[in-house]
PDB file of C-alpha atoms in Angstrom:
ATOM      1  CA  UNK A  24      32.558 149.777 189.984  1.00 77.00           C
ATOM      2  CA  UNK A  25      33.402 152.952 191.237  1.00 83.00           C
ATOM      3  CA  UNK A  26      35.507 152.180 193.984  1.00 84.00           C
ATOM      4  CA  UNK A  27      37.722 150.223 191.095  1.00 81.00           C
ATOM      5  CA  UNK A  28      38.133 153.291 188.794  1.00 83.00           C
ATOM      6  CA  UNK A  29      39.308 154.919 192.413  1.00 86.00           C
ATOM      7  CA  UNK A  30      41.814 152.439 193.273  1.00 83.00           C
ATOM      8  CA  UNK A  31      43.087 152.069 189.459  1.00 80.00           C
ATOM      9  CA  UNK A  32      43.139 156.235 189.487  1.00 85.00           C
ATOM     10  CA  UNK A  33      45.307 156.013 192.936  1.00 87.00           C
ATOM     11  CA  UNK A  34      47.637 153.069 191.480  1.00 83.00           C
ATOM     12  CA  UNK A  35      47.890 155.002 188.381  1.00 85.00           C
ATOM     13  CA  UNK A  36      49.121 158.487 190.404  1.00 89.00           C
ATOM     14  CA  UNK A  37      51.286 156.473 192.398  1.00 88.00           C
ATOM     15  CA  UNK A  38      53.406 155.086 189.548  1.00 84.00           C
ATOM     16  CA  UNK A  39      53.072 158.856 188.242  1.00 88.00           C
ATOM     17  CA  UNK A  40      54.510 160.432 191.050  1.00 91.00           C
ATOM     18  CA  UNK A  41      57.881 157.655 191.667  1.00 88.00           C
ATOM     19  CA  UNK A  42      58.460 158.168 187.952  1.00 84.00           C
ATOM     20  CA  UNK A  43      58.116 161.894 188.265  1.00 84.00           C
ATOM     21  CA  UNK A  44      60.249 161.865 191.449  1.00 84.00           C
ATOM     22  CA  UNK A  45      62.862 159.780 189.649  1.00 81.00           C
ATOM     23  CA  UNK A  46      63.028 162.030 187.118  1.00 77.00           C
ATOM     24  CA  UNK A  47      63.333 165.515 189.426  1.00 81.00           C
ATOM     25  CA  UNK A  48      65.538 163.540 191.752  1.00 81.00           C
ATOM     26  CA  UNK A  49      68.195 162.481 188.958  1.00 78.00           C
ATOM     27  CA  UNK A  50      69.027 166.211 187.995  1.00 74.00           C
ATOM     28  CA  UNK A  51      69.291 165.722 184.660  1.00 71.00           C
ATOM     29  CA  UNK A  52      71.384 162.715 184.308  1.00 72.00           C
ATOM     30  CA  UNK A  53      68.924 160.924 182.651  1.00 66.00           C
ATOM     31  CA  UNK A  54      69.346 163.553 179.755  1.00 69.00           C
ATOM     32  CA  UNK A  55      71.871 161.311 178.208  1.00 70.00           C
ATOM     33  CA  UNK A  56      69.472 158.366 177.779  1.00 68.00           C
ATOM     34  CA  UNK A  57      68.393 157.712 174.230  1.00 63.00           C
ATOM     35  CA  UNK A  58      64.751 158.024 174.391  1.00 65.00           C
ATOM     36  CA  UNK A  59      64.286 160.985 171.565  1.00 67.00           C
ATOM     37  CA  UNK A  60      65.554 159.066 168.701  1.00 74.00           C
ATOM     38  CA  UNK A  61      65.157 155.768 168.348  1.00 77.00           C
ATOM     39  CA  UNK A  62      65.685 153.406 165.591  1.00 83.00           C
ATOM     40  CA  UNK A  63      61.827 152.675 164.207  1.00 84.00           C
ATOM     41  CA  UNK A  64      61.376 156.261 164.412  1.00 86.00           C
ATOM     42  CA  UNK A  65      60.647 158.173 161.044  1.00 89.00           C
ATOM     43  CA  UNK A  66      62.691 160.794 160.364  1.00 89.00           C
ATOM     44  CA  UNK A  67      61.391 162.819 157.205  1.00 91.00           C
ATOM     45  CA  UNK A  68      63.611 165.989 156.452  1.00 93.00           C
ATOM     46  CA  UNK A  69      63.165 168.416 153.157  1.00 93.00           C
ATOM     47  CA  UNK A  70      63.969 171.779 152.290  1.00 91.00           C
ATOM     48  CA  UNK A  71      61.625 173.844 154.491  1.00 92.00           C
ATOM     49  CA  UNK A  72      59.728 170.300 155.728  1.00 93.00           C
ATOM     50  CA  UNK A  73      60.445 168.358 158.506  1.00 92.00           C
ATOM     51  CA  UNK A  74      58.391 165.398 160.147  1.00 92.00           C
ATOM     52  CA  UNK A  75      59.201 163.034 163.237  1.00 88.00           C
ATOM     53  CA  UNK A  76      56.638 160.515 164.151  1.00 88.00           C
ATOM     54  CA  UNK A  77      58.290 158.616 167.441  1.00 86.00           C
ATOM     55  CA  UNK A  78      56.609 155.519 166.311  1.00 89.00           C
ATOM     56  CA  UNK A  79      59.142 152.969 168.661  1.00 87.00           C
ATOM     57  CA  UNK A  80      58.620 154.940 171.267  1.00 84.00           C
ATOM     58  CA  UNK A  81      54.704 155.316 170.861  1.00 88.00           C
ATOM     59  CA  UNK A  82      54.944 150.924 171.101  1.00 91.00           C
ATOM     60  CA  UNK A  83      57.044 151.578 174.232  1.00 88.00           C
ATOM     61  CA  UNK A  84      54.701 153.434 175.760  1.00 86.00           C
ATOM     62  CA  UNK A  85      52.050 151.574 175.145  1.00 93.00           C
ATOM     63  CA  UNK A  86      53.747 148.466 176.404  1.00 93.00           C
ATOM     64  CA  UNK A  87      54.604 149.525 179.809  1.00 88.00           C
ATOM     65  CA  UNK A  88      50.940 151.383 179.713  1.00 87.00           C
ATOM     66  CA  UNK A  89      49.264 147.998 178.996  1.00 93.00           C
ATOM     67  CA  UNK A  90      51.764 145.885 182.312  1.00 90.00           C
ATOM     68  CA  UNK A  91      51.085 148.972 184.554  1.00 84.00           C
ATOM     69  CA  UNK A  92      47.317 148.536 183.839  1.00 84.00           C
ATOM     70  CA  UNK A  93      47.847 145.021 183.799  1.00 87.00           C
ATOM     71  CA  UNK A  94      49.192 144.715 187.275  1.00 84.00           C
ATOM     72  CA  UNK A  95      46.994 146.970 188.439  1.00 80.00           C
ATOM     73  CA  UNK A  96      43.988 144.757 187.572  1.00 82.00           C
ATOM     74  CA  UNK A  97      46.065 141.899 189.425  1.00 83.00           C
ATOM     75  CA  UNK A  98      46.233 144.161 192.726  1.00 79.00           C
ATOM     76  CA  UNK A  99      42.611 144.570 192.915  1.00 75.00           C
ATOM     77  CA  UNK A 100      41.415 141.211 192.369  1.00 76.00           C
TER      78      UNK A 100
END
């Protein structure tokens, strides 16, 4: 069991560090990439009141959380 939660931790870092290298590497051209504001998100704006709850992007994440952890079970079978 623990040796598991060590490999899934290692896989895990891994895909941390190639999306964190991607990320340094590109020099900010990814800056132009819509990932702030997208449609799904609610947007709630008053006089002295704003709220943003990135609801599209919280499924997105969760998503590509659920295949990572998905493939990772796959590796270690």
């Amino acid at each position: 069991m623990v040796v598991e939660i060590g490999k899934l931790l290692v896989f895990l870092g891994v895909g941390l560090l190639i999306v964190g290298g991607v990320l340094w590497l590109s020099g900010g051209t990814l800056r132009n990439l819509p990932i702030g504001r997208l449609p799904g998100d609610i947007l709630i704006q008053r006089d002295n009141f704003s709220f943003y709850f990135p609801m599209t992007i919280g499924i997105l994440l969760s998503l590509v959380l659920s295949a990572m952890l998905w493939l990772a079970r796959l590796v270690m079978r």
